[in-house]
Coordinates of N, CA and C in Angstrom, one line a residue:
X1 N -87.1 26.6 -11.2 CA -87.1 25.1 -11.4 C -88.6 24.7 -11.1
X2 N -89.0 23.8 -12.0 CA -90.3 23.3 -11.7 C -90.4 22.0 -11.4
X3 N -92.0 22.3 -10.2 CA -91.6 20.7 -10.0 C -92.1 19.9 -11.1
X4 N -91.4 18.0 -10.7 CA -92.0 17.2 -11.5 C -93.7 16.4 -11.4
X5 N -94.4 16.9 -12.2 CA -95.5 16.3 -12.6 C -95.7 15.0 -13.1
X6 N -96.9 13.9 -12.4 CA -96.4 12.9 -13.2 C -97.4 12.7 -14.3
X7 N -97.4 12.0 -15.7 CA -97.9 11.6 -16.6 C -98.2 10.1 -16.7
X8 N -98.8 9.8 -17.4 CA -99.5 8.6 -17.9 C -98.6 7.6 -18.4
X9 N -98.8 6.5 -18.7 CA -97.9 6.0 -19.6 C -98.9 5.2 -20.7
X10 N -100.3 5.5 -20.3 CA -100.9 5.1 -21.3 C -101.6 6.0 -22.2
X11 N -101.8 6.1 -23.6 CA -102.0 7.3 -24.5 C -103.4 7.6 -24.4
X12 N -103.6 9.1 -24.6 CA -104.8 9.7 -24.7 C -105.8 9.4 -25.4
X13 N -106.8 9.9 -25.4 CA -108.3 9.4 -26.1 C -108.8 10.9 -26.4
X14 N -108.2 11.8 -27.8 CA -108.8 13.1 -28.2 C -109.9 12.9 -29.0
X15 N -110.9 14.2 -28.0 CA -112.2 14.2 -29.0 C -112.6 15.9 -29.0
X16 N -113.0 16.1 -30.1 CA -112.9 17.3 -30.4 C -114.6 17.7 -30.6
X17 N -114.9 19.2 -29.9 CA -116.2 19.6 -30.0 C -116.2 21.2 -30.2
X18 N -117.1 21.5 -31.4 CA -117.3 22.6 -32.1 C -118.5 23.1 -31.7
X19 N -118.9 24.8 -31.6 CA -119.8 25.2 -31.1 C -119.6 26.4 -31.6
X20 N -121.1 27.1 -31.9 CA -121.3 28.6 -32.1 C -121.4 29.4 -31.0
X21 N -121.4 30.8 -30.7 CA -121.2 31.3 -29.8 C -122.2 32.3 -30.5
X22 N -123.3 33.1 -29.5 CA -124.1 34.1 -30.6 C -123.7 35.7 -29.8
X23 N -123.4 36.7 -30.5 CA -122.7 37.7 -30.4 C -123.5 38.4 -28.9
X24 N -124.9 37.9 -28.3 CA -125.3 38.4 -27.3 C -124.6 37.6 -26.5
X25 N -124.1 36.1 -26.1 CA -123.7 35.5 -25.1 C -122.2 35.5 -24.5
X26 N -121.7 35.5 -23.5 CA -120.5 35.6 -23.2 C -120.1 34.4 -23.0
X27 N -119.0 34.1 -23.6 CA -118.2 32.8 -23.1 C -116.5 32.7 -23.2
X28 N -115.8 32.1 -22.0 CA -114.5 32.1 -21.8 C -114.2 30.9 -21.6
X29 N -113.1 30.3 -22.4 CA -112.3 29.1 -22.8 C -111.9 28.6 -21.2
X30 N -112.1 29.6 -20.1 CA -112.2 28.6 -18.5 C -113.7 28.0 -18.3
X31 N -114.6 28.6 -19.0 CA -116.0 27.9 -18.3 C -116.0 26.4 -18.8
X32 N -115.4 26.2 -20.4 CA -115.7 25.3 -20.7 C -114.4 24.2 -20.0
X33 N -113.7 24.5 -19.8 CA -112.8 23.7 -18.7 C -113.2 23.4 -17.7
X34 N -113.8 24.3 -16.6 CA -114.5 24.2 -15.7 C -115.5 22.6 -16.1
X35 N -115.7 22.8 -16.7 CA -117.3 22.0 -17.4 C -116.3 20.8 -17.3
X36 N -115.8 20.9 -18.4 CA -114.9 19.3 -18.5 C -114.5 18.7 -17.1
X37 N -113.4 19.5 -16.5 CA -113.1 18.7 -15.4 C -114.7 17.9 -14.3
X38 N -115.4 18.9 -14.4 CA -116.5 18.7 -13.5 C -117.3 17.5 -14.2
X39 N -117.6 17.3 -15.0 CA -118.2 16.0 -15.9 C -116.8 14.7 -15.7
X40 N -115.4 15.1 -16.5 CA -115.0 13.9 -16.6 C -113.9 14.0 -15.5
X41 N -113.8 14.4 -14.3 CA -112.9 14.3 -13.7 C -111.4 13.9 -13.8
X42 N -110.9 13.6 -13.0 CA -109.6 13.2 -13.7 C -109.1 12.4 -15.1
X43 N -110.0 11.9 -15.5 CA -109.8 11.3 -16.9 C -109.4 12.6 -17.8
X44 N -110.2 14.0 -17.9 CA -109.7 14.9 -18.1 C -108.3 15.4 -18.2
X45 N -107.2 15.2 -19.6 CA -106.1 16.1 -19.1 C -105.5 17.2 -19.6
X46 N -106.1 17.7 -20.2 CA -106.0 19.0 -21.1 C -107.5 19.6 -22.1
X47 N -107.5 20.7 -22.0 CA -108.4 21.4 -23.3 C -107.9 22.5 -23.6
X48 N -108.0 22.5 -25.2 CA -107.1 23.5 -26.0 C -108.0 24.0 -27.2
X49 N -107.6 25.1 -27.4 CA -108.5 25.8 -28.4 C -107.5 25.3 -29.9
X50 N -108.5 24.7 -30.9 CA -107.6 24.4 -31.7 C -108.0 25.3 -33.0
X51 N -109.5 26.0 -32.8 CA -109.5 27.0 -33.8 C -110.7 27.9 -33.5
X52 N -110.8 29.2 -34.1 CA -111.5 30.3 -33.6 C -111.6 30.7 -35.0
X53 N -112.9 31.8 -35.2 CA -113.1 32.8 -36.2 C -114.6 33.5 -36.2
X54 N -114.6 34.5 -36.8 CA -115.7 35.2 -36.4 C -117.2 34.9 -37.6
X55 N -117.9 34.8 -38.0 CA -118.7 34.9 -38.9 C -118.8 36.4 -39.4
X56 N -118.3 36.8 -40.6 CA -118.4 38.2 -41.1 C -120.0 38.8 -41.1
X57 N -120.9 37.6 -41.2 CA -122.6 38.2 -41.8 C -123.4 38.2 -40.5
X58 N -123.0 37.2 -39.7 CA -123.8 37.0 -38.0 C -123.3 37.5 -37.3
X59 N -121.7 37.4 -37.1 CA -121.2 38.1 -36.0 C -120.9 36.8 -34.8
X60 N -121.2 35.5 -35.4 CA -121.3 34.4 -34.0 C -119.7 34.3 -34.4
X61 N -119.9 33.8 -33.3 CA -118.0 33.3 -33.2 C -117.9 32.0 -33.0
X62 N -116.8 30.8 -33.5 CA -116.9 29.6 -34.0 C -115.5 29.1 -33.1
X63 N -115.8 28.3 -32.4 CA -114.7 27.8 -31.5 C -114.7 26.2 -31.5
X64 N -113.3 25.7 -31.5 CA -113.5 24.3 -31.5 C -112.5 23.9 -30.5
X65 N -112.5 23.4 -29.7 CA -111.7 22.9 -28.7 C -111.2 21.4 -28.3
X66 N -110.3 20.9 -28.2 CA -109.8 19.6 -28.5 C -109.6 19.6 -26.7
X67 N -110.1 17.9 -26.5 CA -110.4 17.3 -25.1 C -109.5 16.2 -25.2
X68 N -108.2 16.1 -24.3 CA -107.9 15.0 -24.1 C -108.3 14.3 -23.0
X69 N -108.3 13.3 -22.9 CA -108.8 12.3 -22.0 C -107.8 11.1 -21.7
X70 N -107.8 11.0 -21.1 CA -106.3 10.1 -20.1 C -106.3 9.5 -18.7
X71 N -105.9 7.9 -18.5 CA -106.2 7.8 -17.5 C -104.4 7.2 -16.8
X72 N -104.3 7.5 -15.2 CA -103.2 7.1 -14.8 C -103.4 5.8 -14.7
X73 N -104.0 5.1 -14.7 CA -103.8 3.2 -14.3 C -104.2 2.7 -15.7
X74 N -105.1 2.9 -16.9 CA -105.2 1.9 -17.4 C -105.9 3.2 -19.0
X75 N -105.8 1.7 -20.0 CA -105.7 3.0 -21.2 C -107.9 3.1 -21.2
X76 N -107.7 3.9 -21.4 CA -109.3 4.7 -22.1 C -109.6 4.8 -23.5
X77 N -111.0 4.1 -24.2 CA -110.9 3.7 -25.3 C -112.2 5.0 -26.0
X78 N -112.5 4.8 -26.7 CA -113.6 5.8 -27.2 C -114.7 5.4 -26.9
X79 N -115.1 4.6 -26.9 CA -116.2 3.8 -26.1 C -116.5 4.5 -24.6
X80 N -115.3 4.1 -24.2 CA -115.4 5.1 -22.6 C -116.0 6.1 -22.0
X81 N -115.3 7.2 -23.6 CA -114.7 8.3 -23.2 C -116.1 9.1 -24.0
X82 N -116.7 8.1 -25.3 CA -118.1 8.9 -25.9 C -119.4 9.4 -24.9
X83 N -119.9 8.4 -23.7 CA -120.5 8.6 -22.7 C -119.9 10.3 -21.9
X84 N -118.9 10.6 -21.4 CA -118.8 11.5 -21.1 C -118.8 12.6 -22.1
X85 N -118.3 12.4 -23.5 CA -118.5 13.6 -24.3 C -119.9 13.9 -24.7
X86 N -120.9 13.0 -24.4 CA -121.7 13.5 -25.0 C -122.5 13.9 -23.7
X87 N -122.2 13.7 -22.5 CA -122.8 14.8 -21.2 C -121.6 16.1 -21.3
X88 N -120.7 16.4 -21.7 CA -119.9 17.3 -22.3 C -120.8 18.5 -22.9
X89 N -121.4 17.8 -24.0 CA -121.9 18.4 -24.9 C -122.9 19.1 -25.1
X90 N -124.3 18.3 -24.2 CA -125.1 18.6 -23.7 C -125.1 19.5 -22.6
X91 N -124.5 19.5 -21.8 CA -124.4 20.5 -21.0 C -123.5 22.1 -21.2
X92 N -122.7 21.8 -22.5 CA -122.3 23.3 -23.1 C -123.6 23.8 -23.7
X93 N -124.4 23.3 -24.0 CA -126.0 24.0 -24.7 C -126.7 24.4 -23.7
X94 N -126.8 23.1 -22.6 CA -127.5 24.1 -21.4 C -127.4 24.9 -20.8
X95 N -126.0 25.1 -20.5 CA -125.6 26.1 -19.4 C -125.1 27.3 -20.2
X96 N -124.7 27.2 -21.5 CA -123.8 28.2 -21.9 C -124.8 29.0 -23.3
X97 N -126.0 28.2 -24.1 CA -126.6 28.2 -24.8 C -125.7 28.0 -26.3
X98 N -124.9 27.8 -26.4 CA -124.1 27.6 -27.7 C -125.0 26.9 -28.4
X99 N -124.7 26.7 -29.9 CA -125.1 26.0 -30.8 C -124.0 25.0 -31.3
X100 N -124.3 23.4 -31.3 CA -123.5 22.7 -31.2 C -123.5 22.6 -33.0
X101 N -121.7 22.6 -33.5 CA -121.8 22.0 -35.0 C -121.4 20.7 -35.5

């Protein structure tokens, strides 16, 4: 039996961010979680890989990951929620060296 978790009752704010990976760098679908929660803290409420593939000619690998954002007291608009994606974003280039698409 699991326990009950509580949820929102007001709806999410999904934004979705694409990046290349280059066949020298390592990267695992927890760093960039890591990253998220640590930029948008609790507003953060899931990240999910919504697609992968490899490049046949480069070899980079192509990941795109969908961010929900959610708040327990009050709704979060895009407006809000652009300011943190774009320190999101920025900091997947710095720390991880990806190429953003």
């Amino acid at each position: 039996i699991s326990s009950f978790r509580p949820f929102s009752k007001h709806p999410p704010c999904p934004k979705d961010v694409s990046f290349w990976i280059s066949p020298d760098h390592s990267f695992h679908g927890n760093d960039l979680m890591d990253l998220v929660r640590d930029v948008a803290g609790d507003l953060a409420q899931d990240v999910k890989l919504v697609d992968e593939f490899v490049h046949p000619k480069t070899g980079q690998a192509s990941r795109c990951y969908r961010i929900n954002y959610c708040s327990m007291d009050r709704n979060v608009t895009h407006a809000d929620i652009n300011d943190i994606q774009v320190r999101v974003r920025s900091r997947l280039v710095s720390e991880f060296g990806v190429t953003l698409r």
